[in-house]
Structures are given as C-alpha cells and as structure tokens.
Amino acid sequence: MKIPTLHGIIDRRILINYIADPVVVQKLLPYPLRPKLQKGKAIVGICLIRLKNIRPKGLSHFIGVDSENAAHRFAVEWDENGKTKEGVYIPRRDTSSLINALAGGRVFPGKHHMAKFNISEASGHYAISYTTNDATSMNIEASEADVFNSNSVFGNMETASAFFKNGSIGFTPCNSGLDSVILHTYNWEIKPLEVIKVESSYFNDTNLFPNDSIQFDNALLMQNIEHEWRSALKPMFND
C-alpha cells in the first residue's frame, strides 16, 4: 500500500523500552526480520505519540487531524541487497481517533484499534493509560529527568538516542504481507524520563513473553517535532 506523504507535529512522544530474550522475540517476527540487539538483548516497547495537524503534505493545517496513539514496537534489522538495514516491526497500533481507525490500511499503514486514553500532564510529570475493546491496556507514570538511567542496557543517552533514531522504517502487518512507512523528523531531540510505574498487558502476556524473558529498561521523551510519514520507495518484502 502506498500512502500519501503526511505532514504534521509530534506534540509528545514517549518511548517505553524493554529488553527481551532474542530467541523469544524472533518467534514473533515475520521473515526476514530479526531482532536488532543491544548488548545481546532484543529491544521492544511501546511508543505513545500525540499527533497534531496530520494531513497530506501541502494541504492547509486547518484540515489536520489530532490524535493520541500507541504503537507496540520491536527493533529489527534485515538484509537487503547485501546490506544490513534497520527499523521497527509494529504488530499492533491503537488510537483515540475514529478517522485513524477507519483509515488504517488505506491512508495509514496497518489496522488501528480504537482505544480510550486517560492523560494527565503537568510540570514535567506524565500519567498516561489506555484500554481497548479487546482488553489491551497500558499505564505509565513518569517524570522528566536530568540524568539517563545508567543501569540501562544502553549505558548513556547518546547510545540510546542513536539506536532509536536509526530505526526510521516501520513495518506493520497487512493482508498482503507488510506495509512499510518511513518517519522523517525535521529535528531530533530526546530526553530521559524517570519511571515511577509502568504496566503493559501486551508485554506482560506470558503466552508471548514467558516469565523472565522480558524486563523494563528505560523511557524517553520527545516533544514538538515537525515530521513526515512517507511510504517506502518500493515494497521492501512480503510474506
């Protein structure tokens, strides 16, 4: 599926990141994707993103759509034309927007599940939760921090920032295999969050992630990022 180039603002983006057993993660990935590793660990998580004025590029911002969204993400890599490339596999997308849900697989890549979001943001503190009709849920409480968690598998902010910046191509399951979309950010600035509480029904599901195969690692914050979503220039691969 080729989507139009979409333009808008990422008002707020929180990346909730876990480390996981690569063998477990590989079983959840379609061929030819494989986990992208950091110190021997697969990196998975949830992107909580508030989008503003999303519209086909070139059109007035007055027709733009605002929405709260969540994407479950696996950092991946694959081989193409003799080179190793990297991106993210997104098995599930949830949204507050009926427009996004209806346009999923048409204008936006992949199916979007309707979700009810509860959000409180004040003075650098974030409390965000959501639930869907099929009982998928998540909950995070976090505050902006000055120092990155040194116990993280990434070790420092610079390493974490580079890891996620390079994964700009996202793959989402569709009827014909995988849709692919490229996130192009006009600027890239990321800050650490100190997490007070985090829960995810998806990553707590022992049918997907057996006991001791996954652990929360860190959370990161981005704000006010002008960006575009673009279709890949060609279909990358299909099942």
Coordinates of C-alpha atoms in Angstrom, one line a residue, residues 14-154:
I14 CA 7.2 8.7 24.9
L15 CA 9.2 5.6 24.0
I16 CA 8.8 2.9 26.7
N17 CA 11.6 0.4 26.2
Y18 CA 12.1 -3.2 27.4
I19 CA 15.0 -5.7 27.0
A20 CA 13.9 -9.1 25.9
D21 CA 15.2 -12.6 25.1
P22 CA 16.1 -12.5 21.3
V23 CA 15.0 -16.1 20.9
V24 CA 11.5 -15.3 22.2
V25 CA 11.3 -12.1 20.1
Q26 CA 12.4 -13.9 16.9
K27 CA 9.4 -16.2 17.2
L28 CA 7.1 -13.1 17.0
L29 CA 8.7 -11.6 13.9
P30 CA 7.9 -12.3 10.2
Y31 CA 10.7 -13.4 7.8
P32 CA 13.2 -11.9 7.0
L33 CA 13.2 -9.7 10.1
R34 CA 15.4 -10.4 13.1
P35 CA 15.8 -8.6 16.4
K36 CA 18.3 -5.7 16.5
L37 CA 20.4 -6.3 19.6
Q38 CA 21.9 -4.1 22.2
K39 CA 24.5 -6.0 24.3
G40 CA 22.9 -9.2 23.3
K41 CA 19.3 -8.2 24.2
A42 CA 16.4 -7.5 21.9
I43 CA 14.7 -4.1 22.3
V44 CA 10.9 -3.9 22.4
G45 CA 8.4 -1.4 23.7
I46 CA 5.6 1.0 23.2
C47 CA 5.5 4.4 21.5
L48 CA 2.9 6.7 23.0
I49 CA 2.5 9.5 20.5
R50 CA 0.3 12.6 20.3
L51 CA 0.0 13.8 16.8
K52 CA -1.3 17.3 15.7
N53 CA -2.4 18.6 12.4
I54 CA -1.7 15.4 10.5
R55 CA -2.7 15.9 6.8
P56 CA -1.4 15.2 3.3
K57 CA 1.7 17.4 2.8
G58 CA 0.9 20.7 1.1
L59 CA -2.6 21.0 2.4
S60 CA -3.8 23.5 5.0
H61 CA -3.3 22.7 8.6
F62 CA -7.0 23.5 9.1
I63 CA -7.9 20.1 7.8
G64 CA -5.3 18.3 10.0
V65 CA -6.3 15.5 12.4
D66 CA -5.2 15.4 16.1
S67 CA -4.9 12.0 17.9
E68 CA -3.4 10.0 20.7
N69 CA -1.8 6.8 19.5
A70 CA 0.2 3.8 20.8
A71 CA 2.4 1.5 18.7
H72 CA 3.9 -1.7 20.1
R73 CA 7.4 -1.9 18.5
F74 CA 10.2 -4.3 18.1
A75 CA 13.6 -3.0 17.0
V76 CA 14.6 -5.1 13.9
E77 CA 17.1 -5.5 11.2
W78 CA 17.2 -7.4 7.9
D79 CA 19.5 -7.9 4.9
E80 CA 18.7 -6.2 1.6
N81 CA 20.9 -6.1 -1.5
G82 CA 23.9 -7.3 0.6
K83 CA 23.4 -4.6 3.3
T84 CA 22.0 -4.8 6.8
K85 CA 19.2 -2.3 7.3
E86 CA 17.3 -1.5 10.5
G87 CA 13.8 -0.3 11.5
V88 CA 10.9 -1.4 13.7
Y89 CA 8.2 -4.0 13.4
I90 CA 4.8 -2.8 14.7
P91 CA 2.5 -5.7 15.4
R92 CA -0.2 -3.6 16.9
R93 CA -1.4 0.1 16.7
D94 CA -4.0 1.7 19.0
T95 CA -5.6 5.1 18.5
S96 CA -8.1 7.6 20.0
S97 CA -9.1 8.7 16.5
L98 CA -12.1 7.1 14.7
I99 CA -10.6 8.6 11.5
N100 CA -7.3 6.8 12.1
A101 CA -9.1 3.6 12.8
L102 CA -11.2 3.9 9.6
A103 CA -8.2 4.9 7.5
G104 CA -5.9 2.2 8.9
G105 CA -4.7 0.1 6.0
R106 CA -5.9 2.7 3.5
V107 CA -4.3 6.1 4.3
F108 CA -2.4 5.0 7.4
P109 CA -0.4 1.7 7.4
G110 CA -1.9 -1.2 9.2
K111 CA -5.0 -1.8 11.3
H112 CA -5.7 0.7 14.1
H113 CA -7.6 -0.4 17.2
M114 CA -9.9 2.1 18.9
A115 CA -8.7 3.0 22.4
K116 CA -9.8 5.2 25.3
F117 CA -6.9 7.3 26.6
N118 CA -6.6 8.9 30.1
I119 CA -3.9 11.5 30.2
S120 CA -2.5 13.9 32.9
E121 CA 0.5 16.1 32.0
A122 CA 1.7 18.9 34.3
S123 CA 5.1 20.3 35.3
G124 CA 7.1 17.6 33.6
H125 CA 5.1 14.7 35.1
Y126 CA 3.2 12.3 32.8
A127 CA 0.4 9.8 33.7
I128 CA -0.9 8.1 30.6
S129 CA -3.1 5.0 30.4
Y130 CA -5.4 3.5 27.8
T131 CA -7.6 0.5 27.2
T132 CA -9.2 -1.0 24.1
N133 CA -12.3 -3.1 23.4
D134 CA -10.2 -6.3 23.3
A135 CA -8.7 -5.5 26.8
T136 CA -5.3 -4.4 25.6
S137 CA -4.1 -1.9 28.2
M138 CA -1.1 0.0 29.4
N139 CA -0.2 2.5 32.1
I140 CA 2.8 4.7 32.8
E141 CA 3.7 7.3 35.3
A142 CA 7.0 9.2 34.7
S143 CA 8.7 12.5 35.3
E144 CA 11.3 14.3 33.2
A145 CA 14.8 13.7 34.5
D146 CA 18.2 15.4 34.1
V147 CA 20.2 12.1 34.0
F148 CA 19.7 9.0 31.9
N149 CA 19.4 5.7 33.8
S150 CA 22.9 4.4 34.0
N151 CA 21.6 0.9 34.7
S152 CA 20.0 0.7 31.2
V153 CA 21.5 -1.6 28.6
F154 CA 22.3 1.5 26.6

